[in-house]
Tab-separated table of C-alpha atoms and ligand atoms in Angstrom:
chain	number	residue	atom	x	y	z
A	949	MET	CA	0.003	-0.006	0.010
A	950	ASN	CA	1.282	3.425	-0.880
A	951	LYS	CA	1.137	5.346	2.513
A	952	CYS	CA	2.555	8.433	0.961
A	953	GLY	CA	1.010	11.589	2.419
A	954	LYS	CA	-0.097	9.926	5.707
A	955	LEU	CA	1.043	11.700	8.736
A	956	ILE	CA	-1.377	11.784	11.696
A	957	SER	CA	-4.954	10.963	10.714
A	958	VAL	CA	-7.896	12.141	12.651
A	959	ALA	CA	-8.775	8.489	13.377
A	960	GLU	CA	-5.467	7.903	15.005
A	961	MET	CA	-5.820	11.042	17.009
A	962	SER	CA	-9.254	9.916	18.402
A	963	ASP	CA	-7.781	6.557	19.409
A	964	PHE	CA	-5.014	8.274	21.305
A	965	GLU	CA	-7.505	10.620	22.879
A	966	ARG	CA	-9.639	7.724	24.071
A	967	GLY	CA	-6.620	5.819	25.340
A	968	THR	CA	-5.201	8.480	27.535
A	969	GLY	CA	-7.866	11.106	28.313
A	970	MET	CA	-5.051	13.613	28.802
A	971	LYS	CA	-6.188	17.163	27.743
A	972	ARG	CA	-2.684	18.399	27.026
A	973	VAL	CA	-1.812	15.369	24.927
A	974	VAL	CA	-4.950	15.812	22.917
A	975	THR	CA	-4.132	19.437	22.302
A	976	MET	CA	-0.667	18.398	21.168
A	977	LEU	CA	-2.102	15.763	18.871
A	978	LEU	CA	-4.492	18.360	17.432
A	979	SER	CA	-1.574	20.626	16.625
A	980	LEU	CA	0.268	17.570	15.127
A	981	ALA	CA	-2.752	17.130	12.829
A	982	LEU	CA	-2.484	20.772	11.891
A	983	PHE	CA	1.148	20.295	10.940
A	984	GLY	CA	0.063	17.201	9.015
A	985	VAL	CA	-2.392	19.172	6.917
A	986	VAL	CA	0.451	21.539	5.906
A	987	LEU	CA	3.123	18.936	5.389
A	988	THR	CA	1.112	16.525	3.350
A	989	ALA	CA	0.056	19.140	0.940
A	990	THR	CA	2.721	18.244	-1.654
A	991	ALA	CA	2.585	15.454	-4.168
A	992	CYS	CA	4.187	12.065	-3.745
A	993	ARG	CA	7.246	10.951	-5.625
A	994	SER	CA	7.434	7.216	-6.478
A	995	SER	CA	10.166	5.391	-4.521
A	996	SER	CA	10.910	1.790	-3.678
A	997	PHE	CA	11.003	2.762	-0.093
A	998	SER	CA	7.716	2.500	1.779
A	999	GLU	CA	7.034	5.439	4.018
A	1000	SER	CA	7.377	4.673	7.798
A	1001	SER	CA	5.938	6.723	10.547
A	1002	ARG	CA	5.628	6.397	14.338
A	1003	THR	CA	4.172	8.585	17.055
A	1004	GLY	CA	4.686	8.105	20.791
A	1005	PHE	CA	4.775	9.898	24.116
A	1006	ALA	CA	8.324	10.752	25.325
A	1007	LEU	CA	10.182	13.838	26.727
A	1008	ASP	CA	6.852	14.884	28.344
A	1009	THR	CA	5.353	15.472	24.921
A	1010	VAL	CA	4.114	13.785	21.723
A	1011	VAL	CA	7.005	12.716	19.527
A	1012	SER	CA	6.641	11.756	15.906
A	1013	ILE	CA	9.070	10.591	13.289
A	1014	THR	CA	8.212	10.042	9.601
A	1015	ILE	CA	10.724	8.595	7.075
A	1016	TYR	CA	9.750	9.459	3.510
A	1017	GLU	CA	12.738	8.260	1.484
A	1018	ALA	CA	15.872	6.326	2.035
A	1019	GLN	CA	18.742	5.009	-0.085
A	1020	GLY	CA	19.760	1.356	-0.158
A	1021	ASP	CA	18.140	-1.583	1.550
A	1022	VAL	CA	16.532	0.237	4.495
A	1023	ASP	CA	13.821	-1.161	6.769
A	1024	GLY	CA	12.050	1.889	8.060
A	1025	GLU	CA	10.580	0.134	11.075
A	1026	VAL	CA	14.039	-1.012	12.247
A	1027	VAL	CA	15.369	2.554	11.895
A	1028	LEU	CA	12.369	3.864	13.843
A	1029	ASP	CA	13.165	1.334	16.561
A	1030	THR	CA	16.625	2.714	16.811
A	1031	CYS	CA	15.362	6.325	16.901
A	1032	PHE	CA	12.844	5.664	19.669
A	1033	ALA	CA	15.430	3.709	21.660
A	1034	GLU	CA	17.805	6.692	21.322
A	1035	ILE	CA	15.146	9.077	22.587
A	1036	GLN	CA	14.644	6.865	25.689
A	1037	ARG	CA	18.357	6.525	26.270
A	1038	LEU	CA	18.920	10.288	26.118
A	1039	GLU	CA	15.814	11.035	28.222
A	1040	LYS	CA	17.180	8.785	30.920
A	1041	LEU	CA	20.341	10.931	30.978
A	1042	PHE	CA	18.732	14.430	30.740
A	1043	SER	CA	15.506	14.231	32.661
A	1044	ALA	CA	15.450	16.129	35.955
A	1045	THR	CA	12.535	13.924	37.109
A	1046	ILE	CA	13.878	10.431	36.361
A	1047	ALA	CA	15.767	9.193	39.461
A	1048	GLY	CA	19.355	8.232	38.654
A	1049	SER	CA	19.562	10.329	35.477
A	1050	ASP	CA	22.740	12.362	35.023
A	1051	ILE	CA	20.914	15.581	35.748
A	1052	SER	CA	19.102	14.131	38.822
A	1053	ARG	CA	22.495	12.948	40.141
A	1054	ILE	CA	24.012	16.473	39.624
A	1055	ASN	CA	20.971	18.120	41.281
A	1056	ALA	CA	21.262	15.799	44.364
A	1057	ALA	CA	25.099	16.060	44.681
A	1058	MET	CA	25.148	19.183	46.960
A	1059	GLY	CA	28.137	20.562	45.060
A	1060	ALA	CA	30.201	17.403	44.771
A	1061	PRO	CA	31.595	16.524	41.334
A	1062	VAL	CA	29.602	14.114	39.281
A	1063	VAL	CA	30.872	12.085	36.370
A	1064	VAL	CA	28.305	12.076	33.492
A	1065	ALA	CA	27.950	10.596	30.019
A	1066	GLU	CA	29.679	12.465	27.103
A	1067	GLU	CA	26.397	13.556	25.645
A	1068	THR	CA	25.351	15.110	29.013
A	1069	ALA	CA	28.691	16.980	29.256
A	1070	GLU	CA	28.307	18.208	25.705
A	1071	LEU	CA	24.746	19.429	26.228
A	1072	LEU	CA	25.781	21.225	29.409
A	1073	GLN	CA	28.690	22.952	27.664
A	1074	LEU	CA	26.261	24.086	24.927
A	1075	SER	CA	23.863	25.281	27.674
A	1076	LEU	CA	26.557	27.375	29.190
A	1077	GLN	CA	27.485	28.860	25.724
A	1078	TYR	CA	23.920	29.931	25.263
A	1079	ALA	CA	23.704	31.308	28.731
A	1080	GLU	CA	26.758	33.500	27.960
A	1081	LEU	CA	25.531	34.541	24.508
A	1082	SER	CA	22.225	35.619	25.927
A	1083	ASP	CA	23.754	37.318	28.980
A	1084	GLY	CA	22.006	34.906	31.362
A	1085	ALA	CA	18.515	35.162	29.769
A	1086	PHE	CA	18.872	31.501	29.007
A	1087	ASP	CA	19.847	29.821	32.225
A	1088	ILE	CA	19.506	26.075	32.907
A	1089	THR	CA	20.094	26.490	36.666
A	1090	LEU	CA	16.454	27.700	36.837
A	1091	ARG	CA	14.990	24.554	38.309
A	1092	PRO	CA	14.555	25.884	41.844
A	1093	VAL	CA	12.189	28.340	40.201
A	1094	THR	CA	10.497	26.018	37.653
A	1095	THR	CA	9.534	23.619	40.394
A	1096	LEU	CA	7.561	26.414	42.182
A	1097	TRP	CA	5.323	26.883	39.231
A	1098	ASP	CA	2.465	24.491	38.624
A	1099	PHE	CA	1.105	25.236	35.261
A	1100	SER	CA	-1.423	22.448	35.241
A	1101	GLY	CA	-2.841	23.150	38.729
A	1102	ASP	CA	-6.658	23.372	39.026
A	1103	PRO	CA	-7.517	25.934	40.202
A	1104	PRO	CA	-4.244	27.696	39.128
A	1105	SER	CA	-2.242	29.451	41.819
A	1106	LEU	CA	0.914	31.619	41.926
A	1107	PRO	CA	4.029	30.586	43.806
A	1108	ASP	CA	4.682	31.974	47.288
A	1109	LYS	CA	6.663	35.336	46.823
A	1110	THR	CA	9.146	34.505	49.607
A	1111	LEU	CA	9.913	31.065	48.154
A	1112	LEU	CA	10.247	32.529	44.721
A	1113	ALA	CA	12.745	35.134	45.896
A	1114	GLU	CA	14.753	32.414	47.665
A	1115	ALA	CA	14.711	30.239	44.525
A	1116	VAL	CA	15.773	33.165	42.252
A	1117	SER	CA	18.790	33.851	44.524
A	1118	MET	CA	20.059	30.313	43.711
A	1119	VAL	CA	19.830	30.781	39.895
A	1120	ASP	CA	23.167	31.473	38.137
A	1121	TYR	CA	24.692	29.460	35.356
A	1122	ARG	CA	28.112	30.349	36.705
A	1123	HIS	CA	27.468	27.872	39.526
A	1124	LEU	CA	27.910	25.163	36.954
A	1125	THR	CA	31.342	23.986	35.744
A	1126	VAL	CA	32.043	21.214	33.172
A	1127	SER	CA	35.480	19.798	32.805
A	1128	GLY	CA	35.542	16.811	30.426
A	1129	THR	CA	32.796	14.591	31.781
A	1130	THR	CA	33.040	15.902	35.341
A	1131	VAL	CA	30.277	18.267	36.308
A	1132	THR	CA	30.088	20.494	39.400
A	1133	LEU	CA	27.085	22.474	40.483
A	1134	THR	CA	27.711	24.522	43.579
A	1135	GLU	CA	24.195	25.821	44.120
A	1136	GLY	CA	20.671	25.372	42.756
A	1137	ALA	CA	19.535	22.668	40.299
A	1138	LEU	CA	19.439	22.069	36.535
A	1139	ASP	CA	16.441	22.092	34.178
A	1140	LEU	CA	17.210	21.297	30.603
A	1141	GLY	CA	13.600	21.846	29.354
A	1142	GLY	CA	14.644	24.696	27.102
A	1143	ILE	CA	17.349	22.883	25.175
A	1144	ALA	CA	17.230	19.062	25.538
A	1145	LYS	CA	14.674	18.378	22.702
A	1146	GLY	CA	16.690	20.310	20.222
A	1147	PHE	CA	19.785	18.342	21.197
A	1148	ILE	CA	17.952	15.008	20.944
A	1149	ALA	CA	16.412	16.061	17.571
A	1150	ASP	CA	19.946	16.645	16.210
A	1151	ARG	CA	20.984	13.192	17.422
A	1152	LEU	CA	17.970	11.609	15.763
A	1153	ARG	CA	18.917	13.356	12.525
A	1154	ASP	CA	22.389	11.775	12.792
A	1155	VAL	CA	20.847	8.316	13.307
A	1156	LEU	CA	18.573	8.763	10.387
A	1157	LEU	CA	21.354	9.971	8.057
A	1158	ALA	CA	23.651	7.133	9.249
A	1159	ASN	CA	20.884	4.722	8.187
A	1160	GLY	CA	20.647	6.000	4.646
A	1161	VAL	CA	17.582	8.158	5.158
A	1162	THR	CA	17.300	10.991	2.614
A	1163	SER	CA	13.947	12.524	3.469
A	1164	ALA	CA	12.341	12.619	6.938
A	1165	LEU	CA	10.493	14.766	9.456
A	1166	ILE	CA	11.313	14.601	13.168
A	1167	ASP	CA	8.778	16.330	15.410
A	1168	LEU	CA	9.473	16.358	19.183
A	1169	GLY	CA	6.431	18.227	20.465
A	1170	GLY	CA	6.776	20.967	17.859
A	1171	ASN	CA	10.565	20.955	17.867
A	1172	ILE	CA	10.945	20.145	14.148
A	1173	VAL	CA	13.844	18.894	12.103
A	1174	VAL	CA	13.530	18.037	8.401
A	1175	ILE	CA	15.968	15.971	6.358
A	1176	GLY	CA	16.328	16.513	2.630
A	1177	ASP	CA	13.352	17.782	0.749
A	1178	LYS	CA	9.655	16.712	0.715
A	1179	GLN	CA	9.183	14.521	-2.371
A	1180	GLY	CA	11.061	16.985	-4.574
A	1181	ASP	CA	9.537	20.143	-2.940
A	1182	VAL	CA	10.456	22.392	-0.123
A	1183	TRP	CA	9.042	21.449	3.340
A	1184	ARG	CA	6.251	23.674	4.594
A	1185	ILE	CA	6.201	23.916	8.323
A	1186	GLY	CA	3.345	25.489	10.164
A	1187	VAL	CA	3.865	27.970	13.008
A	1188	LYS	CA	0.977	27.965	15.436
A	1189	ASP	CA	-0.942	31.206	16.132
A	1190	PRO	CA	0.087	31.683	19.810
A	1191	LEU	CA	-3.179	33.550	20.444
A	1192	ASN	CA	-5.203	30.661	19.119
A	1193	ALA	CA	-3.019	27.559	19.080
A	1194	GLU	CA	-5.525	25.516	17.048
A	1195	ARG	CA	-4.760	27.687	14.048
A	1196	LEU	CA	-1.593	28.436	12.055
A	1197	ARG	CA	-0.146	31.983	11.869
A	1198	ALA	CA	2.599	31.358	9.422
A	1199	ILE	CA	4.195	28.739	7.199
A	1200	ILE	CA	7.969	28.476	6.893
A	1201	SER	CA	9.472	26.961	3.708
A	1202	GLY	CA	12.855	25.386	3.198
A	1203	LYS	CA	14.949	22.191	3.196
A	1204	GLU	CA	17.456	20.719	5.696
A	1205	LEU	CA	16.397	22.828	8.623
A	1206	SER	CA	15.108	22.941	12.214
A	1207	VAL	CA	12.163	25.064	13.216
A	1208	VAL	CA	11.622	25.597	16.928
A	1209	THR	CA	9.026	27.842	18.664
A	1210	SER	CA	8.845	29.064	22.251
A	1211	GLY	CA	5.434	30.558	23.069
A	1212	VAL	CA	3.058	31.557	25.785
A	1213	TYR	CA	0.490	28.922	24.735
A	1214	GLU	CA	2.525	25.720	25.476
A	1215	ARG	CA	2.278	25.545	29.232
A	1216	GLY	CA	0.492	28.122	31.415
A	1217	PHE	CA	-2.702	29.440	32.819
A	1218	THR	CA	-4.711	32.648	32.798
A	1219	LEU	CA	-5.455	34.171	36.220
A	1220	ASP	CA	-7.348	37.480	36.690
A	1221	GLY	CA	-6.766	38.263	33.005
A	1222	VAL	CA	-2.914	37.695	33.146
A	1223	ARG	CA	-1.285	34.924	31.169
A	1224	TYR	CA	1.297	33.116	33.325
A	1225	HIS	CA	3.421	30.822	31.103
A	1226	HIS	CA	6.525	28.713	31.277
A	1227	LEU	CA	9.088	31.081	29.802
A	1228	LEU	CA	10.564	32.582	33.008
A	1229	SER	CA	12.841	35.450	33.785
A	1230	PRO	CA	15.956	34.224	35.639
A	1231	GLU	CA	15.974	37.547	37.337
A	1232	THR	CA	12.529	37.547	38.820
A	1233	GLY	CA	11.347	34.023	38.510
A	1234	MET	CA	8.148	35.363	36.804
A	1235	PRO	CA	6.867	34.581	33.314
A	1236	VAL	CA	8.350	37.120	30.908
A	1237	GLN	CA	5.812	39.806	29.837
A	1238	ASN	CA	7.455	41.840	27.067
A	1239	GLY	CA	4.837	41.997	24.339
A	1240	LEU	CA	5.960	38.737	22.710
A	1241	ALA	CA	3.554	35.732	22.247
A	1242	SER	CA	6.050	33.536	20.473
A	1243	VAL	CA	9.454	33.344	18.938
A	1244	THR	CA	10.336	30.872	16.147
A	1245	ILE	CA	13.906	30.186	15.257
A	1246	VAL	CA	14.929	28.599	11.941
A	1247	CYS	CA	18.397	27.330	11.406
A	1248	GLU	CA	20.223	24.049	10.679
A	1249	SER	CA	21.124	22.997	14.247
A	1250	SER	CA	18.142	22.110	16.373
A	1251	VAL	CA	19.950	22.527	19.618
A	1252	GLN	CA	20.768	26.094	18.492
A	1253	ALA	CA	17.097	26.691	17.475
A	1254	ASP	CA	15.789	25.360	20.791
A	1255	ALA	CA	18.160	27.344	23.002
A	1256	LEU	CA	17.755	30.557	21.003
A	1257	SER	CA	13.972	30.309	20.834
A	1258	THR	CA	13.788	30.359	24.695
A	1259	ALA	CA	16.669	32.882	24.977
A	1260	CYS	CA	15.166	35.221	22.395
A	1261	PHE	CA	11.760	35.099	24.006
A	1262	VAL	CA	13.237	35.957	27.387
A	1263	LEU	CA	15.459	38.717	25.954
A	1264	GLY	CA	12.536	40.425	24.157
A	1265	GLU	CA	12.349	41.509	20.498
A	1266	SER	CA	14.953	44.248	20.275
A	1267	ARG	CA	17.750	42.519	22.372
A	1268	ALA	CA	16.939	39.325	20.526
A	1269	MET	CA	17.342	40.966	17.126
A	1270	ALA	CA	20.703	42.365	18.264
A	1271	LEU	CA	21.872	38.936	19.276
A	1272	LEU	CA	20.523	37.319	16.058
A	1273	SER	CA	22.385	39.882	13.942
A	1274	GLU	CA	25.715	38.478	15.289
A	1275	LEU	CA	24.894	34.953	14.199
A	1276	ASP	CA	25.147	33.515	10.672
A	1277	ASP	CA	22.307	31.555	9.062
A	1278	VAL	CA	19.815	31.918	11.898
A	1279	GLU	CA	16.391	33.352	11.016
A	1280	ALA	CA	13.504	34.231	13.373
A	1281	LEU	CA	9.768	35.003	13.431
A	1282	PHE	CA	8.379	37.047	16.273
A	1283	ILE	CA	4.623	37.086	16.971
A	1284	ARG	CA	3.487	39.754	19.428
A	1285	ILE	CA	0.569	39.553	21.762
A	1286	ASP	CA	-1.254	42.180	19.709
A	1287	GLY	CA	-1.126	39.773	16.820
A	1288	THR	CA	1.439	41.626	14.726
A	1289	VAL	CA	4.512	39.903	13.382
A	1290	SER	CA	8.117	40.653	12.461
A	1291	ALA	CA	10.930	38.507	11.002
A	1292	THR	CA	14.577	38.607	10.236
A	1293	ASP	CA	15.442	39.516	6.537
A	1294	GLY	CA	16.390	36.028	5.365
A	1295	LEU	CA	13.277	34.158	6.578
A	1296	VAL	CA	11.252	32.420	3.868
A	1297	TYR	CA	7.578	32.410	5.103
A	1298	THR	CA	4.054	33.317	4.379
A	1299	LEU	CA	1.473	34.562	6.839
A	1300	GLN	CA	-1.823	32.788	7.280
B	1449	ADP	P1	8.919	23.856	25.044
B	1449	ADP	O1	9.350	23.193	26.347
B	1449	ADP	O2	7.532	24.202	24.943
B	1449	ADP	O3	9.594	23.288	23.895
B	1449	ADP	P2	11.043	25.889	25.283
B	1449	ADP	O4	12.062	25.238	24.465
B	1449	ADP	O5	11.017	27.384	25.175
B	1449	ADP	O6	9.601	25.400	25.118
B	1449	ADP	O7	11.410	25.550	26.828
B	1449	ADP	C1	10.719	26.016	27.930
B	1449	ADP	C2	11.165	25.313	29.133
B	1449	ADP	O8	12.488	25.782	29.367
B	1449	ADP	C3	10.440	25.634	30.319
B	1449	ADP	O9	9.384	24.692	30.535
B	1449	ADP	C4	11.467	25.428	31.430
B	1449	ADP	O10	11.748	24.091	31.741
B	1449	ADP	C5	12.717	25.990	30.722
B	1449	ADP	N1	12.924	27.475	30.848
B	1449	ADP	C6	12.045	28.493	31.174
B	1449	ADP	N2	12.577	29.674	31.165
B	1449	ADP	C7	13.922	29.396	30.894
B	1449	ADP	C8	15.061	30.315	30.773
B	1449	ADP	N3	14.975	31.643	30.987
B	1449	ADP	N4	16.273	29.725	30.565
B	1449	ADP	C9	16.358	28.406	30.316
B	1449	ADP	N5	15.357	27.554	30.489
B	1449	ADP	C10	14.127	28.090	30.703
B	1450	MG	MG1	13.853	26.166	23.732
């Protein structure tokens, strides 16, 4: 059977919904379906490779990988097995909530040195680079603050002010040192939520390329990487409208790229007319209110796109633009809470 063009069907979505009953997962699947509409709009190119796709729940989100084309004798299902095993392996290193993960061990070490896997050391080094580049707007030592926020609480509530001030005083990426694979964190605790998915998406691209894949889509809860082209055409990747996340606001076109968005709609609640969301100021511990509703970064490296999307959101539009102007081959789309949009000069996109 030619499965070309199949991504997430509405039928699959309903099954998943029935199976879990989780509101957030359903919302994420709905958004995947939205991406599906856009991404399947192009025609199929005949190939001996039979398209393979898999969707699962990992990294606290819905993850989906679709292989469209591959060279040589490739069994798509086996490659997908390898990819999902890799996601699990890396999640067990990077999660702050899985006991015994590298990050949990660092957080529990009370300042003592901890030997970690090479991947963890690499990701922490990259995190420090983005912390410096953004002048601390991106800071992975934020966990004392993030644990005080419960974005799914019903009814929602704000953290205690004294506890928040105490937590903020512990946040500083300079408390973290990485020497080879030895990591020391003198104060606070690590949260890689703003960068780990991008790092893992890059690793998955490496796995796919090493297995002869020439066209594929990796979607880790909206953290997108595309390999090659889409059946001879450019990829078209939807950017959600942060003011109404069931609709698209823009479509970004291109090949061989990663597209990552940080927005107010992902995790958060509205209380007394104020939107409290998960993009937090390391200086105040509060959700950043700077007129932005989302920032989308488009570049080749997904770890760069992920870290920069969070960093640029926290920096705000003008400081983010200044930072981006120093970087090569990185484009961005800013959507403001008043619904207006701006983008860097090189971004190829259309508004919806
Ligand atoms: P998503 O998790 O929706 O993909 P992001 O990549 O922007 O979105 O990551 C947001 C997560 O990053 C938050 O849930 C939190 O764990 C962490 N985070 C929040 N604010 C910051 C910050 N200023 N610096 C680094 N990480 C942050
Ligand atoms: Mg990010």
